[in-house]
Amino acid sequence: MTDPILEFEDVDIRYRTEKGNDVHAVNDASFSINRHDYFGLVGESGCGKSTIADAIVGGLDANGEVTSGTIRYKGEEIQDYSEKEFNRNVRWKEISVIPQSSMNSLDPVMKLSNQAVEMAKYHTDLTKTEAVDRLRELFEVVGLSESRIHDYPHQFSGGMQQRAIIAFALYLRPSLIIADEPTTALDVIMQDQIIDYINGLKDDWDISMLMITHDISVVFENCDSMAVMHGGQVAETGSVVDVFDRPRHPYAILLQNAFPDVRFPDRELAVIDGHPPQLRGEVDFCTFADRCPWAKPECREGAPDPQAVAGDDDHQAWCIRADEMEELAADHLDRNATEESILEGER
Amino acid sequence: MSADEPVLELESMDKHFKTTSSFVETVKETVFGEGPKLVRAVDDLDMTLEQNQVQGVIGESGCGKTTLLRTVMGLYDPTGGDIRFQGQSTSEFGKADWKEFRRKVQIVFQDPFNSLDPKFSVRRTIAEPLEIHDIDYDRSDIEEMLEKVGLTPASQYIQQFPNQLSGGEKQRVAIARALVTDPEVILADEPSSMLDVSTQAEILNLLNGLTSEFGVSMIYISHDLSTVSYICDEINVMYLGRIVEKAETRELLSDPKHPYTKALIQSIPIPDPHHDRERATIGGEPGDPIDMPEGCRFKTRCPERMDVCDHTPRDVDPDGEGERSVACHLYYDHEATTGDAEEPVEEHTPETPT
């Protein structure tokens, strides 16, 4: 029934440091993205979400390494690919990236059309004219004027640059796009338009997406399934509706309640005390234990195993008390039922 | 100062910047009789900040929010209009008045990573404004201040340096530094936008309690309506230098009048997968603040565009209760009122948006 395009299975990613004090940035991460699904990955800065994105396209820093576990793309293990194999088989053709700050990811001294020509030179047999023509078509798809393809990046506004980046991400017709905070640098109205474009890609281009963001509302609105990360561990994964209706990891519960919702301005925001731990050395404990209001001594004695929530293997929480959470966090879980939105037309 | 006098009043305040300071350009402009090209960053802006009130200002980047704040601070001289602090116009301020003003009006910046001196310990950061203003203090005053902003135990934080603090802790130190001189007004420039969600919630909760706990008033600017709605009593929506709508927070959210406000509210993602949001229909980005269109500045993006929009709209009170105002032609009867519209206005038929 499920047809995963990308699977993470017990993946550990480490960054070596000089003093042998390795940073265990990602520990035992498991999740899978189905074909034609939009998958959201949320968590705070430093939780390992961008490291995961880098690992998928072989873009980890020189001291970073997938030390164990498997990353499968369309059934094939890619975690041990060499640079050359990534270039030939994966990058741009199969998996492309929409990076966080478009302003810095376009070459400032190169016309956009020339950047397309360069990409075509390395990855395709297209001639220069064909390469430019293809970019022209894509400009239309993302709502940019064709006449501007010979412009330099600085002649574009932030929103236009982000659209140009989306056009480049589509250039070699990939199956999976990794969008790393695609809209954080933009104003709300522009953010909404860009997200709307990104949503349209799913059917028009038959794309799957890994959307990395700290903005849980963008994930709830636009993704099919999601994972919440904390301190290098996956905390909870499942369909967005499951994670929203029945969150069972304390971090997933508190994170949802910490997020301001414009519909309920009088709501008290949840506060998550403390900070994530420094991930130096072996991580054999729950990284959320120090911040968790429901932690037990056992939480610090071993990394938690996933628990299927309500018997559903697609919805898992990495918390040893997941079964009790409904009771323990009852105060935090029933908020949406009791309040009424103040927005126009919803009262 | 009487108890019900507003702390701060801005009256048709302008801040225009010249686009060039070149001598040749200036001569040309004078010879050919055309005025200098201006960036109208803040244009004809009125605002009244009552005691214990929090006024929010929202708008997209480049709409003039930060210029507004800097002009109120006295970092820029306004090019027109008047700023009155506790009834006295800042244009009449002497040196001593300014110093007193700076004690009473404090600012919290957007970026806590850059607004603290990396070589100052927390103790020195908070003591500095006290020394500048000749206020007596001892270590316990500073510790007490730290406890009030939630940095407990204070004795642990007092000797630390900014690089030892997390983003949220830095912002708390910045807030403590602003509060320590016992100010009347806090100016907050997106103080939570650089922080993670869980930390953002702490800072928002802290700011939310400031007015009741410390008796300060606040101008809070942000581009994020969902955080503004947590903090502010009243929200001003700013577009290209002008305030296009002003209303009490709930009123504004539940019943927005100006097409721009509607679009802003419709663009906010809702953290609920069951919620089916109607997306805003307006396109594009704010225009160029140098060559702004005549009349309503929003007309080029407005879905309700009419012929009459070529005239500058007046601030009107849409429900006649004196509580809110909106600068949009949709909400007044042009035949009964004569306003900025100089010539007789024909009937207005809505055009299709371009």
XYZ file of N, CA and C in Angstrom, chain A residues 12-192:
543
model
N 22.314 7.479 12.065
C 23.148 8.302 12.958
C 24.037 9.188 12.098
N 24.091 10.458 12.431
C 25.016 11.336 11.713
C 25.890 12.041 12.738
N 27.192 11.994 12.508
C 28.136 12.612 13.458
C 29.022 13.611 12.751
N 29.414 14.620 13.511
C 30.447 15.537 13.047
C 31.682 15.304 13.901
N 32.798 14.989 13.247
C 34.034 14.800 14.001
C 34.576 16.147 14.446
N 35.157 16.166 15.624
C 35.812 17.392 16.068
C 37.246 17.064 16.434
N 38.051 18.102 16.572
C 39.477 17.871 16.762
C 39.808 17.127 18.047
N 39.041 17.458 19.087
C 39.384 16.851 20.370
C 38.766 15.473 20.555
N 38.220 14.924 19.486
C 37.591 13.616 19.596
C 36.268 13.658 20.323
N 35.747 14.871 20.468
C 34.507 15.068 21.183
C 33.369 15.153 20.173
N 33.104 14.061 19.468
C 32.216 14.134 18.307
C 30.826 14.657 18.652
N 30.256 15.390 17.703
C 28.890 15.861 17.865
C 27.961 14.851 17.202
N 27.086 14.274 17.997
C 26.133 13.299 17.457
C 24.871 14.047 17.043
N 24.920 14.609 15.843
C 23.876 15.555 15.443
C 22.532 14.885 15.219
N 22.550 13.683 14.682
C 21.300 12.960 14.443
C 21.464 11.558 14.999
N 20.492 11.110 15.785
C 20.608 9.810 16.422
C 19.389 8.953 16.121
N 19.655 7.809 15.514
C 18.593 6.817 15.330
C 17.350 7.365 14.644
N 17.562 8.205 13.645
C 16.397 8.825 13.025
C 15.741 7.871 12.033
N 14.443 7.685 12.159
C 13.693 6.862 11.228
C 12.422 7.583 10.817
N 12.207 7.665 9.522
C 10.919 8.143 9.001
C 10.888 7.780 7.531
N 9.749 7.849 6.926
C 9.725 7.606 5.490
C 8.728 8.531 4.813
N 9.087 8.900 3.593
C 8.266 9.829 2.823
C 7.661 9.045 1.666
N 6.359 9.047 1.572
C 5.715 8.327 0.478
C 5.761 9.131 -0.805
N 5.724 8.390 -1.903
C 5.672 9.036 -3.199
C 4.453 9.947 -3.250
N 4.627 11.094 -3.828
C 3.539 12.046 -4.011
C 3.035 12.620 -2.679
N 3.855 12.530 -1.644
C 3.477 13.119 -0.360
C 4.336 14.344 -0.081
N 3.753 15.290 0.635
C 4.550 16.385 1.170
C 4.795 16.056 2.639
N 6.075 16.071 3.006
C 6.462 15.660 4.353
C 7.099 16.844 5.068
N 6.606 17.201 6.230
C 7.153 18.333 6.972
C 8.065 17.865 8.088
N 9.206 18.522 8.236
C 10.132 18.190 9.323
C 10.289 19.451 10.168
N 9.804 19.413 11.400
C 9.874 20.612 12.232
C 10.724 20.379 13.476
N 11.243 21.467 14.004
C 12.070 21.395 15.201
C 12.816 22.696 15.332
N 13.412 22.950 16.504
C 14.075 24.235 16.680
C 15.491 24.237 16.116
N 16.119 25.403 16.099
C 17.467 25.494 15.544
C 18.368 24.490 16.231
N 19.211 23.859 15.462
C 20.181 22.942 16.036
C 19.639 21.561 16.337
N 18.420 21.245 15.911
C 17.879 19.929 16.249
C 18.298 18.873 15.244
N 18.950 19.272 14.174
C 19.457 18.297 13.214
C 18.671 18.221 11.926
N 17.696 19.127 11.764
C 16.868 18.984 10.565
C 17.634 19.316 9.282
N 18.464 20.346 9.314
C 19.221 20.650 8.100
C 20.313 19.619 7.846
N 20.845 19.031 8.923
C 21.834 17.965 8.757
C 21.220 16.802 7.985
N 19.972 16.499 8.292
C 19.273 15.435 7.578
C 19.165 15.774 6.094
N 18.781 17.023 5.812
C 18.664 17.429 4.405
C 19.999 17.296 3.696
N 21.070 17.738 4.364
C 22.396 17.666 3.760
C 22.793 16.222 3.479
N 22.466 15.337 4.414
C 22.865 13.943 4.253
C 22.184 13.315 3.033
N 20.959 13.730 2.753
C 20.218 13.113 1.646
C 20.893 13.391 0.307
N 21.433 14.593 0.137
C 22.069 14.909 -1.139
C 23.591 14.836 -1.049
N 24.094 14.214 0.010
C 25.539 14.073 0.146
C 26.234 15.394 0.365
N 25.562 16.317 1.038
C 26.141 17.643 1.188
C 26.622 17.947 2.587
N 26.892 16.908 3.384
C 27.404 17.158 4.730
C 28.765 17.818 4.665
N 29.074 18.599 5.687
C 30.406 19.196 5.748
C 31.451 18.084 5.785
N 32.689 18.460 5.496
C 33.746 17.459 5.358
C 33.900 16.593 6.608
N 33.592 17.142 7.781
C 33.762 16.347 8.994
C 32.484 15.618 9.395
N 31.468 15.709 8.570
C 30.212 15.045 8.898
C 30.087 13.725 8.164
N 29.389 12.788 8.782
C 29.369 11.447 8.208
C 28.148 10.686 8.725
N 27.525 9.914 7.831
C 26.461 9.008 8.268
C 27.170 7.781 8.824
N 27.121 7.580 10.141
C 27.935 6.503 10.724
C 27.202 5.174 10.790
N 25.880 5.204 10.857
C 25.180 3.931 10.783
C 23.760 4.168 10.316
N 23.066 3.086 9.973
C 21.708 3.197 9.466
C 21.692 3.334 7.954
N 20.513 3.312 7.396
C 20.418 3.391 5.939
C 19.481 4.506 5.512
N 19.864 5.153 4.401
C 19.003 6.123 3.742
C 18.689 5.522 2.377
N 17.441 5.219 2.121
C 17.073 4.624 0.830
C 16.261 5.612 0.013
N 16.699 5.788 -1.235
C 15.947 6.614 -2.150
C 15.417 5.718 -3.256
N 14.140 5.661 -3.451
C 13.503 4.748 -4.399
C 14.052 3.333 -4.238
N 14.218 2.922 -2.994
C 14.640 1.563 -2.712
C 16.135 1.337 -2.723
N 16.905 2.321 -3.188
C 18.347 2.117 -3.278
C 19.078 2.837 -2.149
N 20.057 2.153 -1.557
C 20.783 2.782 -0.454
C 21.732 3.847 -0.983
N 21.613 5.039 -0.466
C 22.456 6.117 -0.990
C 23.419 6.680 0.040
N 23.382 6.161 1.267
C 24.177 6.840 2.294
C 25.680 6.706 2.071
N 26.102 5.680 1.323
C 27.541 5.517 1.101
C 27.978 5.937 -0.296
N 27.117 6.611 -1.014
C 27.478 7.082 -2.357
C 28.710 7.985 -2.311
N 29.503 7.892 -3.357
C 30.630 8.821 -3.476
C 30.112 10.124 -4.087
N 30.973 11.116 -4.036
C 30.652 12.416 -4.611
C 30.185 12.271 -6.067
N 30.910 11.422 -6.799
C 30.616 11.240 -8.213
C 29.240 10.604 -8.404
N 28.953 9.596 -7.578
C 27.658 8.929 -7.710
C 26.510 9.880 -7.371
N 26.728 10.702 -6.343
C 25.699 11.684 -6.022
C 25.452 12.597 -7.213
N 26.539 13.051 -7.823
C 26.393 13.966 -8.955
C 25.685 13.301 -10.121
N 26.040 12.039 -10.375
C 25.497 11.374 -11.552
C 24.046 10.934 -11.328
N 23.767 10.445 -10.122
C 22.471 9.783 -9.928
C 21.440 10.567 -9.138
N 21.888 11.468 -8.300
C 20.940 12.024 -7.344
C 20.700 13.510 -7.529
N 21.787 14.265 -7.451
C 21.619 15.720 -7.323
C 20.909 16.308 -8.534
N 19.972 17.173 -8.268
C 19.176 17.905 -9.247
C 18.257 17.009 -10.068
N 18.793 15.881 -10.619
C 17.965 15.040 -11.460
C 16.861 14.368 -10.671
N 17.249 13.832 -9.536
C 16.283 13.099 -8.734
C 15.826 13.919 -7.534
N 16.787 14.524 -6.856
C 16.470 15.305 -5.665
C 17.045 16.704 -5.841
N 16.210 17.695 -5.771
C 16.747 19.045 -5.828
C 16.405 19.777 -4.536
N 17.077 20.900 -4.348
C 16.980 21.598 -3.072
C 16.538 23.048 -3.290
N 15.564 23.471 -2.505
C 15.239 24.898 -2.434
C 15.835 25.388 -1.126
N 16.945 26.109 -1.187
C 17.643 26.446 0.051
C 16.974 27.586 0.803
N 17.471 27.777 2.023
C 16.855 28.715 2.945
C 16.886 30.154 2.452
N 18.070 30.636 2.106
C 18.098 32.032 1.690
C 18.449 32.114 0.220
N 17.413 32.400 -0.566
C 17.610 32.445 -2.006
C 18.585 33.545 -2.385
N 18.632 34.598 -1.538
C 19.508 35.721 -1.859
C 20.963 35.263 -1.967
N 21.305 34.256 -1.158
C 22.701 33.843 -1.143
C 22.966 32.622 -2.001
N 21.933 32.052 -2.599
C 22.213 30.818 -3.320
C 22.192 31.000 -4.824
N 21.908 32.200 -5.279
C 22.069 32.482 -6.697
C 23.419 33.185 -6.869
N 24.099 32.897 -7.971
C 25.386 33.535 -8.206
C 25.168 35.009 -8.545
N 25.702 35.915 -7.715
C 25.385 37.327 -7.919
C 26.011 37.942 -9.177
N 27.042 37.306 -9.714
C 27.696 37.925 -10.874
C 27.355 37.191 -12.169
N 26.319 36.389 -12.140
C 25.958 35.620 -13.323
C 24.503 35.868 -13.649
N 24.209 36.088 -14.919
C 22.807 36.217 -15.312
C 22.094 34.906 -15.031
N 20.814 34.996 -14.729
C 20.067 33.784 -14.407
C 20.093 32.816 -15.580
N 20.001 33.352 -16.800
C 20.005 32.463 -17.969
C 21.322 31.691 -18.041
N 22.430 32.373 -17.715
C 23.715 31.676 -17.747
C 23.835 30.619 -16.660
N 23.174 30.881 -15.527
C 23.206 29.866 -14.482
C 22.481 28.608 -14.952
N 21.420 28.793 -15.737
C 20.709 27.639 -16.285
C 21.592 26.905 -17.293
N 22.292 27.677 -18.109
C 23.169 27.060 -19.113
C 24.237 26.222 -18.416
N 24.744 26.757 -17.325
C 25.781 26.030 -16.609
C 25.254 24.710 -16.048
N 24.048 24.783 -15.483
C 23.474 23.560 -14.931
C 23.237 22.549 -16.034
N 22.736 23.013 -17.170
C 22.460 22.112 -18.286
C 23.750 21.469 -18.796
N 24.838 22.219 -18.760
C 26.111 21.707 -19.264
C 26.562 20.490 -18.459
N 26.390 20.551 -17.147
C 26.880 19.452 -16.320
C 25.936 18.263 -16.282
N 24.654 18.519 -16.442
C 23.709 17.436 -16.195
C 22.931 16.965 -17.415
N 22.965 17.701 -18.514
C 22.149 17.312 -19.667
C 22.932 17.463 -20.966
N 22.282 17.096 -22.075
C 22.894 17.278 -23.399
C 22.311 18.488 -24.111
N 21.552 19.314 -23.389
C 20.882 20.428 -24.050
C 21.890 21.428 -24.612
N 21.520 22.043 -25.731
C 22.340 23.141 -26.241
C 22.009 24.388 -25.430
N 22.803 25.426 -25.652
C 22.590 26.669 -24.907
C 21.189 27.216 -25.114
N 20.752 27.261 -26.371
C 19.431 27.821 -26.649
C 18.344 26.996 -25.974
N 18.492 25.670 -26.051
C 17.484 24.813 -25.423
C 17.458 25.030 -23.912
N 18.653 25.189 -23.342
C 18.737 25.389 -21.897
C 18.011 26.664 -21.492
N 18.225 27.720 -22.271
C 17.575 28.992 -21.945
C 16.069 28.883 -22.164
N 15.680 28.173 -23.215
C 14.247 28.000 -23.476
C 13.556 27.267 -22.335
N 14.253 26.282 -21.813
C 13.629 25.531 -20.728
C 13.425 26.427 -19.500
N 14.417 27.265 -19.225
C 14.272 28.187 -18.100
C 13.103 29.139 -18.356
N 12.961 29.550 -19.617
C 11.882 30.468 -19.968
C 10.523 29.830 -19.646
N 10.372 28.567 -20.016
C 9.110 27.872 -19.699
C 8.871 27.840 -18.195
N 9.956 27.547 -17.468
C 9.798 27.424 -16.017
C 9.480 28.758 -15.357
N 10.024 29.833 -15.933
C 9.705 31.157 -15.392
C 8.209 31.386 -15.449
N 7.606 30.929 -16.524
C 6.167 31.087 -16.646
C 5.452 30.272 -15.570
N 5.947 29.068 -15.321
C 5.324 28.202 -14.315
C 5.317 28.867 -12.944
N 6.432 29.517 -12.591
C 6.502 30.102 -11.251
C 6.020 31.552 -11.207
N 5.508 32.032 -12.328
C 4.901 33.353 -12.324
C 5.880 34.509 -12.455
N 6.998 34.266 -13.119
C 7.925 35.369 -13.384
C 7.822 35.721 -14.864
N 8.107 36.984 -15.162
C 8.027 37.406 -16.550
C 9.210 36.840 -17.343
N 8.904 36.263 -18.515
C 9.959 35.647 -19.347
C 11.036 36.642 -19.730
N 10.624 37.911 -19.861
C 11.578 38.909 -20.329
C 12.713 39.111 -19.337
N 12.572 38.559 -18.140
C 13.597 38.851 -17.131
C 14.632 37.759 -16.976
N 14.633 36.771 -17.864
C 15.581 35.678 -17.624
C 17.031 36.091 -17.833
N 17.266 37.201 -18.511
C 18.672 37.623 -18.660
C 19.079 38.616 -17.575
N 18.263 38.763 -16.551
C 18.601 39.668 -15.454
C 19.605 39.021 -14.493
N 20.208 39.890 -13.698
C 21.053 39.408 -12.599
C 20.193 39.252 -11.349
N 20.620 38.393 -10.420
C 19.808 38.170 -9.221
C 19.478 39.446 -8.444
N 20.408 40.411 -8.404
C 20.135 41.594 -7.568
C 19.013 42.449 -8.147
N 18.648 42.199 -9.403
C 17.552 42.967 -9.988
C 16.188 42.418 -9.573
N 16.213 41.308 -8.858
C 14.972 40.687 -8.400
C 14.723 41.017 -6.933
N 13.456 41.100 -6.562
C 13.131 41.233 -5.138
C 13.245 39.861 -4.468
N 13.161 39.847 -3.152
C 13.302 38.589 -2.415
C 12.338 37.510 -2.886
N 11.086 37.901 -3.086
C 10.084 36.929 -3.511
C 10.368 36.401 -4.907
N 10.849 37.307 -5.789
C 11.159 36.876 -7.158
C 12.354 35.939 -7.165
N 13.354 36.231 -6.317
C 14.510 35.335 -6.242
C 14.080 33.951 -5.783
N 13.161 33.929 -4.824
C 12.703 32.641 -4.334
C 11.975 31.877 -5.438
N 11.220 32.591 -6.274
C 10.566 31.919 -7.399
C 11.580 31.411 -8.400
N 12.628 32.226 -8.624
C 13.675 31.791 -9.561
C 14.312 30.502 -9.057
N 14.551 30.445 -7.746
C 15.135 29.245 -7.161
C 14.219 28.037 -7.370
N 12.927 28.251 -7.236
C 11.999 27.142 -7.461
C 12.085 26.696 -8.923
N 12.195 27.668 -9.808
C 12.339 27.315 -11.226
C 13.583 26.458 -11.441
N 14.685 26.831 -10.805
C 15.908 26.024 -10.948
C 15.740 24.640 -10.331
N 15.024 24.594 -9.210
C 14.834 23.295 -8.557
C 14.052 22.350 -9.452
N 13.191 22.898 -10.307
C 12.384 22.058 -11.196
C 13.095 21.739 -12.500
N 14.234 22.367 -12.708
C 14.862 22.395 -14.025
C 15.113 21.005 -14.609
N 15.574 20.081 -13.793
C 15.869 18.744 -14.311
C 14.777 17.740 -13.951
N 13.587 18.251 -13.708
C 12.424 17.404 -13.415
C 12.701 16.361 -12.341
N 13.008 16.774 -11.130
C 13.304 15.816 -10.066
C 12.016 15.173 -9.536
N 12.171 14.107 -8.769
C 10.998 13.481 -8.153
C 10.790 13.979 -6.728
N 11.895 14.392 -6.093
C 11.803 14.840 -4.711
C 12.472 16.204 -4.581
N 11.782 17.110 -3.912
C 12.393 18.416 -3.655
C 12.541 18.577 -2.148
N 13.723 19.017 -1.733
C 13.929 19.333 -0.322
C 13.843 20.846 -0.191
N 12.868 21.319 0.542
C 12.722 22.760 0.726
C 13.127 23.083 2.153
N 14.279 23.750 2.299
C 14.811 24.050 3.624
C 14.384 25.469 3.996
N 13.385 25.600 4.839
C 12.851 26.908 5.223
C 12.638 27.788 3.998
N 11.773 27.370 3.075
C 11.702 28.099 1.802
C 11.154 29.509 1.923
N 10.511 29.848 3.012
C 9.853 31.161 3.048
C 10.215 32.012 4.251
N 11.192 31.604 5.065
C 11.443 32.372 6.287
C 11.860 33.804 6.026
N 12.523 34.071 4.892
C 13.011 35.430 4.685
C 11.948 36.339 4.075
N 10.737 35.824 3.877
C 9.752 36.592 3.123
C 8.641 37.146 4.014
N 7.986 38.178 3.505
C 6.815 38.717 4.183
C 5.632 37.770 4.056
N 4.668 37.938 4.959
C 3.560 36.969 4.991
C 2.830 36.805 3.670
N 2.556 37.918 3.003
C 1.749 37.798 1.786
C 2.549 37.056 0.715
N 3.835 37.401 0.610
C 4.687 36.721 -0.356
C 4.881 35.256 0.041
N 5.053 35.006 1.318
C 5.206 33.636 1.796
C 4.008 32.791 1.363
N 2.831 33.362 1.502
C 1.631 32.630 1.172
C 1.581 32.291 -0.316
